[in-house]
Amino acid sequence: MKYGNRSIIRLSQYRNVLKRLYALGFLKVFSSNLSDAVGVTPAQVRKDFSQFGIAGNKKGGYDINDILKKMDGILGKDKVQKVIIAGMGNIGSALIHYKGFEKEGIEIVAGFDADPVKVKETGNVKIYHINKMYDFIRDNNIEVGIIAVPDNAAQAVFDIMVSAGIKGGLNFAPITLKMDQGCIMRNINVGVELETTIYFMNALKKQDELCS
Amino acid sequence: MKYGNRSIIRLSQYRNVLKRLYALGFLKVFSSNLSDAVGVTPAQVRKDFSQFGIAGNKKGGYDINDILKKMDGILGKDKVQKVIIAGMGNIGSALIHYKGFEKEGIEIVAGFDADPVKVKETGNVKIYHINKMYDFIRDNNIEVGIIAVPDNAAQAVFDIMVSAGIKGGLNFAPITLKMDQGCIMRNINVGVELETTIYFMNALKKQDELCS
DNA sequence: ATTATTTTGAGATATATTTCACAAAATAGC
DNA sequence: GCTATTTTGTGAAATATATCTCAAAATAAT
Ligand SMILES: NC(=O)c1ccc[n+]([C@@H]2O[C@H](COP(=O)([O-])OP(=O)(O)OC[C@H]3O[C@@H](n4cnc5c(N)ncnc54)[C@H](O)[C@@H]3O)[C@@H](O)[C@H]2O)c1
Ligand SMILES: NC(=O)c1ccc[n+]([C@@H]2O[C@H](COP(=O)([O-])OP(=O)(O)OC[C@H]3O[C@@H](n4cnc5c(N)ncnc54)[C@H](O)[C@@H]3O)[C@@H](O)[C@H]2O)c1
């Protein structure tokens, strides 16, 4: 079964909310509760769930524990996913120090950098020189990589990742990586996000001016 | 004129590529060049451009300088956009130290944090205590804010931002902010992005197994 | 000057995504 | 047990987004 892009994004969001609800002691939830929390319509929630084969109880809503299990299955949350990061600058360090991934079953296992000053092979999560990345990926069967190097280094670093066995991950560099099928990278371009937001802010302002 | 969400995102991407091309001395570009660089189809580029009222020359392609001017107009790049950040932890510091926004006409003018240790009212971009944020936004007519505080503080901090005059920005906290019309926040949820990527990686793997 | 080639521009078509609308099921109240 | 109420589940309709196709324009070649 193949699900839509958007549906999977929302699935992950639903799951985050549900885990919090469950931790608070809640046992069931209505589509309208979830829709409020995630910022979509109730119909969207029900449509998504129906697509995922997640069933509720008419009048009784959905059983949180039940649907969390189903979601974990769909998202492949049965095993911890090991992730590496290339580039230990601003973004790379922020990610490697973030405590929030662990409880999502995502473990950052190592960082890599070309700058010897950044290397730190002691401590909790070790930072190695970039020329050790290929072997590390191979030896530890890493499949997920994060690109946090400057744009001009991104493609080269990514190519090494792929040749070593990386199958996907995130790219923070403001370029579009070239890759073959069989590899899935998602771009996070903060600059573009900001520009886009500012555009829609301006558009909204103009619209308001027209109405008044 | 109202443009689609996706088109504006791509517009910002096209613009990034075009600025690089122009810096390299290129004067014109074909839809297929741009589509390669941004990872879309040439038809998509032309459709977007036609929607934006950006015209090219049949056989000669598009004049980079020309269309950059047009894009700047659409994206409101005539003036520098001042931005503040709430939360000077991992993500907040990464953003405030990033040098790449300036050349996009985006200026991070201040950071704010509840932790007195993080406050640093000397230096290039100053970091103030969060209780100075309201006045700062008011006094400096700031309209764009970035939320980089923990999830449980995000809504409260955002409400202060809005009451002081913020009209939009980015939210890195993994929650959906409640807001009225007239305000546009874009969520950047790294955890969700990673989960989604991993899902599609697994889906791709399963598919490959079937084919082989 | 004529012909061949390239590339845009846009209507038509296809696909993806969201919302609507309401019957059917489950529960609660009396 | 019967009735009223709530909420799901899902086709159908609406909207949004992307691709296809090809005539027309611009240029290059001969
Ligand atoms: N920091 C931000 O807020 C921000 C915002 C938007 C986009 N980005 C993008 O994210 C990426 C990282 O940004 P940053 O601010 O962390 O940059 P940074 O300069 O702080 O860090 C980059 C790190 O990569 C290392 N590096 C350089 N070449 C390398 C190579 N070939 N192999 C391994 N490591 C190498 C550098 O030594 C450095 O430590 C950049 O592409 C940037 O454009 C960052
Ligand atoms: N760092 C990451 O890689 C990452 C990844 C995904 C999501 N996030 C999200 O981004 C946000 C920031 O993450 P982080 O890693 O930078 O966290 P962090 O804990 O490093 O930083 C948070 C900062 O906010 C400050 N703060 C707390 N309450 C505040 C308040 N009421 N007003 C002002 N400041 C306050 C803290 O003092 C701290 O400096 C969080 O919501 C987190 O879930 C971060």
Short mmCIF file of N, CA and C (backbone and C1' of nucleotides) in Angstrom, two decimals, chain B residues 58-59, chain C residues 4-8, chain D residues 24-26:
data_model
loop_
_atom_site.label_atom_id
_atom_site.label_comp_id
_atom_site.label_asym_id
_atom_site.label_seq_id
_atom_site.Cartn_x
_atom_site.Cartn_y
_atom_site.Cartn_z
N LYS B 58 11.61 33.28 -26.99
CA LYS B 58 11.62 31.96 -27.61
C LYS B 58 12.95 31.77 -28.32
N LYS B 59 13.51 30.66 -28.04
CA LYS B 59 14.86 30.26 -28.50
C LYS B 59 15.96 30.90 -27.67
P DA C 4 13.79 22.08 -44.21
"O5'" DA C 4 14.70 22.29 -42.93
"C5'" DA C 4 16.13 22.34 -43.08
"C4'" DA C 4 16.77 22.40 -41.69
"C3'" DA C 4 16.15 21.44 -40.69
"O3'" DA C 4 17.21 20.91 -39.89
"C1'" DA C 4 15.86 23.66 -39.92
P DT C 5 16.85 20.01 -38.61
"O5'" DT C 5 16.92 21.06 -37.43
"C5'" DT C 5 18.13 21.81 -37.22
"C4'" DT C 5 17.98 22.66 -35.98
"C3'" DT C 5 17.44 21.90 -34.77
"O3'" DT C 5 18.30 22.15 -33.68
"C1'" DT C 5 16.21 23.88 -35.12
P DT C 6 18.18 21.33 -32.33
"O5'" DT C 6 17.74 22.48 -31.32
"C5'" DT C 6 18.43 23.73 -31.32
"C4'" DT C 6 17.57 24.74 -30.63
"C3'" DT C 6 17.01 24.28 -29.29
"O3'" DT C 6 17.47 25.16 -28.30
"C1'" DT C 6 15.34 25.31 -30.63
P DT C 7 17.42 24.81 -26.79
"O5'" DT C 7 16.16 25.65 -26.32
"C5'" DT C 7 16.17 27.06 -26.47
"C4'" DT C 7 14.78 27.57 -26.29
"C3'" DT C 7 14.07 27.02 -25.05
"O3'" DT C 7 13.63 28.09 -24.26
"C1'" DT C 7 12.67 26.94 -26.94
P DT C 8 12.93 27.89 -22.84
"O5'" DT C 8 11.67 28.82 -23.05
"C5'" DT C 8 11.86 30.16 -23.49
"C4'" DT C 8 10.60 30.66 -24.18
"C3'" DT C 8 9.41 30.86 -23.23
"O3'" DT C 8 8.84 32.12 -23.50
"C1'" DT C 8 8.81 29.45 -25.05
P DA D 24 -0.03 28.55 -34.96
"O5'" DA D 24 1.09 29.36 -34.17
"C5'" DA D 24 0.76 30.01 -32.95
"C4'" DA D 24 1.99 30.73 -32.46
"C3'" DA D 24 2.67 31.61 -33.51
"O3'" DA D 24 3.12 32.78 -32.86
"C1'" DA D 24 4.22 30.06 -32.69
P DA D 25 3.58 34.05 -33.67
"O5'" DA D 25 5.03 34.33 -33.08
"C5'" DA D 25 5.17 34.40 -31.65
"C4'" DA D 25 6.61 34.17 -31.33
"C3'" DA D 25 7.59 35.06 -32.09
"O3'" DA D 25 8.39 35.73 -31.14
"C1'" DA D 25 8.26 32.78 -32.21
P DA D 26 9.30 36.95 -31.55
"O5'" DA D 26 10.74 36.29 -31.57
"C5'" DA D 26 11.26 35.74 -30.36
"C4'" DA D 26 12.46 34.92 -30.71
"C3'" DA D 26 13.53 35.66 -31.51
"O3'" DA D 26 14.70 35.72 -30.72
"C1'" DA D 26 13.10 33.49 -32.40
#
